[in-house]
Amino acid sequence: MKRRLFLKTAAAGAAAGAIASPAIAQPMPEIRWRITSSFPKSLDTIYGASEVLAKAVSEATDGNFQIQVFAAGEVVPALQAADAVTNGTVEMCHTASYYYVGKDPTYAFGTAVPFGLNARQQNAWFYHGGGNELLNEFYKKANIYALPGGNTGCQMGGWFRKEIKTAADLQGVKMRIGGFAGQVMSKLGVVPQQIGGGDIYPALEKGTIDAAEWVGPADDEKLGFNKVAPYYYYPGWWEGGAALHFFINTKKWEELPKVYKSLLTTAAAQANIDMQAKYDARNPPALKRLVAAGAQLRPFSQDILEACLKASKEVYAETSAKNADFKKIYDSMSAFRSDEYLWFQIAEYTYDNFLIRSRVSNQL
């Protein structure tokens, strides 16, 4: 009797060991990746997204999955980050998709397009409106798998060396402006320049360019644009919610264990939220400091905004007519935007507008 009980207990213990042993025998594999950023370390909010992602992945894997972060220029120049991922020089990068519209204007939708989605709407479209799936279908042609990796919120319209009161004043202005918006601005006589963040200040200072847009107060203050171009315009209608992405080499992504794919996706989402929160917290005090230092805030006039909207529609129509990928994603984004603003005008806008008026009138 005792012998049968002992054998039964021993068998149960052996079975338990058989169940537990695979978990012990299969630790997380050691993987070492590199990520190149399109941004300098000095712009810690936008550059910092890569650090947030790398830290989260390392901590979740007890250091087994390490991603080393490199600033723009340390591995490749800022505007060659996507190419480095495509050709396998690095496993991934953190960049603005619209930097690569020279390859195909469809890249613009990964960041922002003129009079497009605001930051919350971008995330809604990416995660729940089919945006991620459409973009990754397109990026796959370049051997890229993308995860949203941050948002700046609505950006400022940029720094100008002279006042711009009407659309006619834009004629001949040499302006640093990224992505698809440059094509729109060129219809209004602007000469667009694609310049990396670290090179904008010297170009403004030397007069190589007459104006430059970058992000918003927190980053613009660090770059010192107010010292060489006093007029600070708003809003940045071409970047109502500028998104950043982590581009990952498709082969390297597919080689990852399932658990690492899940962790990387979660870490990217954390970086996505963190960047937006930092900009929202840091922009107000930075704007106050810039104005105190002499920056001249100016809204774009109604004349300029209407001219820019008209030009944007023309460029959308022209590009859609000759680029099927562009049209497919534009149709999705624009339909989503229409429904989003149907909702936003009911609650969000009414709420924000009331509180803004209350703050200005000192009731808040």
Short mmCIF file of C-alpha atoms in Angstrom, two decimals:
data_model
loop_
_atom_site.label_atom_id
_atom_site.label_comp_id
_atom_site.label_asym_id
_atom_site.label_seq_id
_atom_site.Cartn_x
_atom_site.Cartn_y
_atom_site.Cartn_z
CA MET A 1 0.00 0.00 0.00
CA LYS A 2 2.75 2.38 1.02
CA ARG A 3 4.78 1.35 -2.04
CA ARG A 4 1.87 2.13 -4.42
CA LEU A 5 1.38 5.55 -2.74
CA PHE A 6 5.10 6.35 -3.09
CA LEU A 7 5.15 5.42 -6.79
CA LYS A 8 2.02 7.49 -7.45
CA THR A 9 3.51 10.55 -5.69
CA ALA A 10 6.82 10.17 -7.52
CA ALA A 11 5.03 9.93 -10.88
CA ALA A 12 3.06 13.11 -10.14
CA GLY A 13 6.30 14.93 -9.22
CA ALA A 14 7.97 13.78 -12.43
CA ALA A 15 5.02 15.02 -14.47
CA ALA A 16 5.21 18.42 -12.79
CA GLY A 17 8.92 18.59 -13.55
CA ALA A 18 8.27 17.74 -17.18
CA ILE A 19 5.82 20.64 -17.43
CA ALA A 20 8.14 23.14 -15.72
CA SER A 21 11.40 22.19 -17.40
CA PRO A 22 10.84 23.78 -20.86
CA ALA A 23 10.40 27.21 -19.26
CA ILE A 24 13.72 26.80 -17.48
CA ALA A 25 15.51 25.25 -20.43
CA GLN A 26 14.47 27.96 -22.93
CA PRO A 27 15.70 31.36 -21.69
CA MET A 28 15.19 34.47 -23.80
CA PRO A 29 17.87 34.52 -26.52
CA GLU A 30 20.54 37.21 -26.53
CA ILE A 31 19.99 39.67 -29.36
CA ARG A 32 21.98 42.84 -30.10
CA TRP A 33 20.52 45.47 -32.41
CA ARG A 34 21.43 49.00 -33.41
CA ILE A 35 19.00 51.87 -33.97
CA THR A 36 20.03 55.04 -35.76
CA SER A 37 18.05 58.19 -35.07
CA SER A 38 17.38 61.00 -37.53
CA PHE A 39 17.80 63.46 -34.65
CA PRO A 40 20.67 64.87 -32.59
CA LYS A 41 21.02 64.12 -28.88
CA SER A 42 20.46 67.81 -28.07
CA LEU A 43 16.80 67.42 -29.06
CA ASP A 44 16.23 65.10 -26.14
CA THR A 45 12.44 64.81 -26.49
CA ILE A 46 12.41 63.51 -30.04
CA TYR A 47 15.77 61.71 -29.85
CA GLY A 48 14.75 60.33 -26.47
CA ALA A 49 12.03 58.14 -27.99
CA SER A 50 14.72 55.69 -29.10
CA GLU A 51 16.15 55.61 -25.59
CA VAL A 52 12.70 54.99 -24.09
CA LEU A 53 12.16 52.06 -26.45
CA ALA A 54 15.62 50.56 -25.88
CA LYS A 55 15.33 50.83 -22.08
CA ALA A 56 11.87 49.21 -22.02
CA VAL A 57 12.98 46.29 -24.19
CA SER A 58 16.14 45.70 -22.16
CA GLU A 59 14.33 45.76 -18.82
CA ALA A 60 11.57 43.43 -20.02
CA THR A 61 14.13 40.85 -21.18
CA ASP A 62 16.60 41.13 -18.27
CA GLY A 63 19.10 42.61 -20.71
CA ASN A 64 18.90 39.80 -23.24
CA PHE A 65 17.51 42.04 -26.00
CA GLN A 66 19.77 45.10 -26.24
CA ILE A 67 19.23 47.95 -28.71
CA GLN A 68 22.10 50.44 -28.94
CA VAL A 69 21.01 53.97 -29.87
CA PHE A 70 22.99 56.19 -32.24
CA ALA A 71 22.30 59.87 -32.95
CA ALA A 72 22.05 61.32 -36.43
CA GLY A 73 25.44 61.28 -38.13
CA GLU A 74 27.03 58.67 -35.88
CA VAL A 75 26.21 55.80 -38.25
CA VAL A 76 24.52 57.53 -41.19
CA PRO A 77 23.30 61.09 -41.83
CA ALA A 78 19.85 62.10 -40.55
CA LEU A 79 18.09 61.75 -43.88
CA GLN A 80 19.60 58.37 -44.73
CA ALA A 81 18.21 56.48 -41.73
CA ALA A 82 15.54 54.64 -43.72
CA ASP A 83 18.08 53.57 -46.34
CA ALA A 84 20.26 52.12 -43.59
CA VAL A 85 17.33 49.95 -42.51
CA THR A 86 16.41 48.92 -46.04
CA ASN A 87 19.93 47.73 -46.86
CA GLY A 88 20.54 46.16 -43.45
CA THR A 89 23.27 48.53 -42.21
CA VAL A 90 21.23 48.77 -38.99
CA GLU A 91 18.30 46.71 -37.77
CA MET A 92 16.09 49.73 -37.15
CA CYS A 93 15.86 53.51 -37.12
CA HIS A 94 13.75 56.28 -35.60
CA THR A 95 12.74 58.83 -38.20
CA ALA A 96 10.07 60.94 -39.84
CA SER A 97 8.56 59.05 -42.74
CA TYR A 98 8.00 62.21 -44.75
CA TYR A 99 11.75 62.76 -45.03
CA TYR A 100 11.61 60.24 -47.87
CA VAL A 101 8.95 61.76 -50.12
CA GLY A 102 11.67 62.14 -52.75
CA LYS A 103 11.44 58.38 -53.16
CA ASP A 104 7.63 58.36 -53.17
CA PRO A 105 5.15 60.99 -51.90
CA THR A 106 3.23 58.19 -50.15
CA TYR A 107 5.85 58.30 -47.38
CA ALA A 108 4.28 61.58 -46.22
CA PHE A 109 1.30 59.83 -44.62
CA GLY A 110 3.50 58.20 -42.01
CA THR A 111 4.28 61.61 -40.52
CA ALA A 112 1.81 64.30 -41.56
CA VAL A 113 0.27 65.87 -44.63
CA PRO A 114 -1.07 69.41 -45.13
CA PHE A 115 -4.40 69.89 -43.35
CA GLY A 116 -4.33 66.26 -42.27
CA LEU A 117 -4.97 64.62 -38.90
CA ASN A 118 -4.16 66.01 -35.47
CA ALA A 119 -2.12 63.94 -33.02
CA ARG A 120 -4.99 62.04 -31.41
CA GLN A 121 -6.56 61.38 -34.78
CA GLN A 122 -3.24 60.10 -36.14
CA ASN A 123 -3.05 57.48 -33.41
CA ALA A 124 -6.71 56.56 -33.86
CA TRP A 125 -6.13 56.06 -37.60
CA PHE A 126 -2.86 54.16 -37.09
CA TYR A 127 -4.15 51.76 -34.44
CA HIS A 128 -7.87 51.45 -35.20
CA GLY A 129 -8.54 52.97 -38.62
CA GLY A 130 -6.36 50.72 -40.79
CA GLY A 131 -3.51 53.23 -41.07
CA ASN A 132 -0.77 50.93 -39.77
CA GLU A 133 -1.80 48.12 -42.09
CA LEU A 134 -1.92 50.38 -45.15
CA LEU A 135 1.43 51.97 -44.38
CA ASN A 136 3.17 48.66 -43.73
CA GLU A 137 1.80 47.30 -46.97
CA PHE A 138 3.51 50.24 -48.66
CA TYR A 139 6.73 50.15 -46.57
CA LYS A 140 7.20 46.46 -47.32
CA LYS A 141 8.40 47.44 -50.79
CA ALA A 142 11.42 49.04 -49.10
CA ASN A 143 12.05 46.06 -46.77
CA ILE A 144 10.61 48.03 -43.83
CA TYR A 145 8.18 47.17 -41.05
CA ALA A 146 7.02 50.23 -39.11
CA LEU A 147 5.71 50.93 -35.62
CA PRO A 148 4.41 54.37 -34.53
CA GLY A 149 7.07 55.97 -32.36
CA GLY A 150 5.99 59.38 -31.16
CA ASN A 151 4.09 62.52 -32.05
CA THR A 152 4.94 66.19 -31.66
CA GLY A 153 1.36 67.41 -31.64
CA CYS A 154 0.43 70.35 -33.85
CA GLN A 155 3.61 72.15 -34.80
CA MET A 156 4.36 75.82 -35.21
CA GLY A 157 4.45 77.46 -38.62
CA GLY A 158 8.09 78.39 -38.32
CA TRP A 159 10.52 81.28 -37.99
CA PHE A 160 10.70 84.06 -40.59
CA ARG A 161 13.23 86.81 -41.03
CA LYS A 162 10.49 89.17 -42.19
CA GLU A 163 6.72 89.43 -41.70
CA ILE A 164 4.45 87.42 -43.98
CA LYS A 165 1.00 89.00 -44.17
CA THR A 166 -0.46 87.67 -47.43
CA ALA A 167 0.05 84.70 -49.72
CA ALA A 168 1.86 87.05 -52.14
CA ASP A 169 4.54 87.65 -49.47
CA LEU A 170 5.58 84.00 -49.75
CA GLN A 171 6.88 84.47 -53.29
CA GLY A 172 10.59 83.70 -53.46
CA VAL A 173 10.96 82.84 -49.76
CA LYS A 174 13.62 80.16 -49.28
CA MET A 175 12.24 78.00 -46.50
CA ARG A 176 13.40 74.90 -44.71
CA ILE A 177 10.28 72.78 -44.78
CA GLY A 178 10.14 69.00 -44.67
CA GLY A 179 8.20 66.48 -46.66
CA PHE A 180 5.16 66.77 -48.84
CA ALA A 181 4.38 70.29 -47.59
CA GLY A 182 7.29 71.59 -49.63
CA GLN A 183 5.44 70.66 -52.82
CA VAL A 184 2.41 72.61 -51.64
CA MET A 185 4.48 75.63 -50.65
CA SER A 186 6.22 75.65 -54.01
CA LYS A 187 2.83 76.31 -55.64
CA LEU A 188 2.77 79.56 -53.65
CA GLY A 189 6.22 80.58 -54.81
CA VAL A 190 8.20 79.28 -51.83
CA VAL A 191 11.55 77.63 -52.56
CA PRO A 192 11.51 74.58 -50.20
CA GLN A 193 14.73 73.30 -48.67
CA GLN A 194 15.17 69.90 -47.00
CA ILE A 195 17.70 70.41 -44.20
CA GLY A 196 18.42 68.27 -41.14
CA GLY A 197 17.69 69.76 -37.71
CA GLY A 198 21.30 70.40 -36.77
CA ASP A 199 21.97 72.41 -39.93
CA ILE A 200 19.00 74.79 -39.81
CA TYR A 201 20.44 77.48 -37.51
CA PRO A 202 23.61 78.18 -39.53
CA ALA A 203 21.55 78.31 -42.74
CA LEU A 204 19.24 80.91 -41.19
CA GLU A 205 22.11 82.84 -39.67
CA LYS A 206 24.00 83.05 -42.99
CA GLY A 207 20.85 83.97 -44.92
CA THR A 208 21.04 80.81 -47.03
CA ILE A 209 17.37 80.43 -46.15
CA ASP A 210 14.77 83.06 -45.18
CA ALA A 211 12.59 80.92 -42.96
CA ALA A 212 12.50 77.55 -41.25
CA GLU A 213 10.00 75.32 -39.56
CA TRP A 214 11.11 72.66 -37.15
CA VAL A 215 8.78 71.46 -34.39
CA GLY A 216 7.58 73.77 -31.64
CA PRO A 217 8.75 75.92 -28.73
CA ALA A 218 10.56 73.24 -26.70
CA ASP A 219 12.85 72.21 -29.56
CA ASP A 220 12.97 75.56 -31.35
CA GLU A 221 14.23 77.25 -28.20
CA LYS A 222 17.12 74.79 -27.95
CA LEU A 223 18.11 75.48 -31.54
CA GLY A 224 18.01 79.25 -30.98
CA PHE A 225 16.06 80.22 -34.09
CA ASN A 226 14.65 83.34 -32.40
CA LYS A 227 18.13 84.87 -32.43
CA VAL A 228 18.25 85.03 -36.23
CA ALA A 229 14.58 85.06 -37.32
CA PRO A 230 12.27 86.97 -34.93
CA TYR A 231 8.82 86.27 -36.42
CA TYR A 232 7.24 83.07 -35.10
CA TYR A 233 4.19 81.97 -37.08
CA TYR A 234 1.42 79.49 -36.30
CA PRO A 235 -0.14 77.04 -36.86
CA GLY A 236 1.93 74.52 -38.79
CA TRP A 237 -0.97 73.52 -41.05
CA TRP A 238 1.23 70.95 -42.76
CA GLU A 239 1.84 69.14 -39.46
CA GLY A 240 -1.34 69.08 -37.42
CA GLY A 241 -0.03 65.98 -35.65
CA ALA A 242 3.43 64.99 -36.85
CA ALA A 243 4.10 61.31 -36.15
CA LEU A 244 7.46 59.57 -35.94
CA HIS A 245 8.10 55.92 -36.65
CA PHE A 246 10.45 53.11 -35.78
CA PHE A 247 11.43 51.53 -39.09
CA ILE A 248 12.59 47.92 -38.72
CA ASN A 249 14.32 45.80 -41.33
CA THR A 250 11.64 43.30 -42.44
CA LYS A 251 13.96 40.28 -42.35
CA LYS A 252 15.21 41.15 -38.86
CA TRP A 253 11.63 41.67 -37.67
CA GLU A 254 10.54 38.29 -39.00
CA GLU A 255 13.52 36.58 -37.32
CA LEU A 256 12.51 37.82 -33.87
CA PRO A 257 10.87 35.40 -31.44
CA LYS A 258 7.18 36.09 -31.00
CA VAL A 259 7.67 37.35 -27.45
CA TYR A 260 10.28 39.88 -28.64
CA LYS A 261 7.95 41.15 -31.36
CA SER A 262 5.31 41.70 -28.71
CA LEU A 263 7.75 43.47 -26.39
CA LEU A 264 9.07 45.70 -29.17
CA THR A 265 5.54 46.66 -30.20
CA THR A 266 4.65 47.52 -26.61
CA ALA A 267 7.87 49.50 -26.10
CA ALA A 268 7.21 51.49 -29.28
CA ALA A 269 3.72 52.33 -28.04
CA GLN A 270 5.22 53.51 -24.74
CA ALA A 271 7.66 55.76 -26.62
CA ASN A 272 4.79 57.01 -28.77
CA ILE A 273 2.78 58.17 -25.73
CA ASP A 274 5.81 59.46 -23.85
CA MET A 275 6.95 61.81 -26.61
CA GLN A 276 3.56 63.47 -26.97
CA ALA A 277 3.28 63.91 -23.21
CA LYS A 278 6.72 65.48 -22.97
CA TYR A 279 6.01 67.97 -25.76
CA ASP A 280 2.68 68.94 -24.21
CA ALA A 281 4.39 69.53 -20.87
CA ARG A 282 7.46 71.34 -22.21
CA ASN A 283 6.02 73.59 -24.92
CA PRO A 284 4.09 76.07 -22.72
CA PRO A 285 7.03 77.23 -20.56
CA ALA A 286 9.32 77.28 -23.59
CA LEU A 287 6.87 79.51 -25.49
CA LYS A 288 6.76 81.92 -22.54
CA ARG A 289 10.54 82.12 -22.49
CA LEU A 290 10.77 82.70 -26.24
CA VAL A 291 8.26 85.56 -26.13
CA ALA A 292 10.06 87.07 -23.13
CA ALA A 293 13.28 86.91 -25.16
CA GLY A 294 11.71 88.89 -28.02
CA ALA A 295 10.05 86.37 -30.31
CA GLN A 296 7.18 87.98 -32.24
CA LEU A 297 4.18 85.61 -32.35
CA ARG A 298 2.12 85.92 -35.51
CA PRO A 299 -0.84 83.86 -36.77
CA PHE A 300 -0.94 83.00 -40.45
CA SER A 301 -3.58 85.22 -42.01
CA GLN A 302 -6.84 83.83 -43.35
CA ASP A 303 -5.62 84.75 -46.82
CA ILE A 304 -2.52 82.57 -46.39
CA LEU A 305 -4.40 79.63 -44.89
CA GLU A 306 -7.03 79.60 -47.62
CA ALA A 307 -4.38 79.84 -50.35
CA CYS A 308 -2.46 76.97 -48.75
CA LEU A 309 -5.58 74.81 -48.47
CA LYS A 310 -6.38 75.42 -52.15
CA ALA A 311 -2.82 74.53 -53.15
CA SER A 312 -2.94 71.40 -50.96
CA LYS A 313 -6.08 70.14 -52.67
CA GLU A 314 -4.47 70.66 -56.06
CA VAL A 315 -1.38 68.68 -55.07
CA TYR A 316 -3.51 65.86 -53.60
CA ALA A 317 -5.50 65.60 -56.83
CA GLU A 318 -2.41 65.69 -59.06
CA THR A 319 -0.52 63.11 -57.01
CA SER A 320 -3.49 60.78 -56.60
CA ALA A 321 -3.99 60.76 -60.37
CA LYS A 322 -0.55 59.29 -60.98
CA ASN A 323 0.22 57.29 -57.82
CA ALA A 324 -2.09 54.44 -56.82
CA ASP A 325 -0.40 53.86 -53.44
CA PHE A 326 -0.78 57.54 -52.56
CA LYS A 327 -4.45 57.60 -53.58
CA LYS A 328 -5.28 54.48 -51.60
CA ILE A 329 -3.85 55.85 -48.36
CA TYR A 330 -5.07 59.41 -48.96
CA ASP A 331 -8.64 58.17 -49.46
CA SER A 332 -8.46 56.24 -46.18
CA MET A 333 -6.94 59.14 -44.23
CA SER A 334 -9.28 61.81 -45.59
CA ALA A 335 -12.43 59.75 -44.94
CA PHE A 336 -11.21 59.08 -41.40
CA ARG A 337 -10.46 62.79 -40.88
CA SER A 338 -13.98 63.76 -41.93
CA ASP A 339 -15.58 61.47 -39.36
CA GLU A 340 -13.12 62.49 -36.66
CA TYR A 341 -13.92 66.18 -37.03
CA LEU A 342 -17.62 65.38 -37.02
CA TRP A 343 -16.99 64.15 -33.47
CA PHE A 344 -14.36 66.68 -32.43
CA GLN A 345 -16.56 69.67 -33.32
CA ILE A 346 -19.28 68.36 -30.99
CA ALA A 347 -17.36 67.83 -27.77
CA GLU A 348 -13.61 68.45 -28.01
CA TYR A 349 -13.70 71.80 -29.82
CA THR A 350 -16.60 73.16 -27.75
CA TYR A 351 -14.90 72.21 -24.50
CA ASP A 352 -11.47 73.54 -25.49
CA ASN A 353 -12.86 76.74 -26.97
CA PHE A 354 -14.82 77.56 -23.81
CA LEU A 355 -11.83 76.97 -21.53
CA ILE A 356 -9.48 78.94 -23.79
CA ARG A 357 -11.86 81.92 -23.77
CA SER A 358 -12.21 81.59 -20.00
CA ARG A 359 -8.46 81.58 -19.51
CA VAL A 360 -7.98 84.65 -21.73
CA SER A 361 -10.72 86.54 -19.86
CA ASN A 362 -9.14 85.59 -16.50
CA GLN A 363 -12.18 83.56 -15.42
CA LEU A 364 -10.02 80.45 -15.10
#
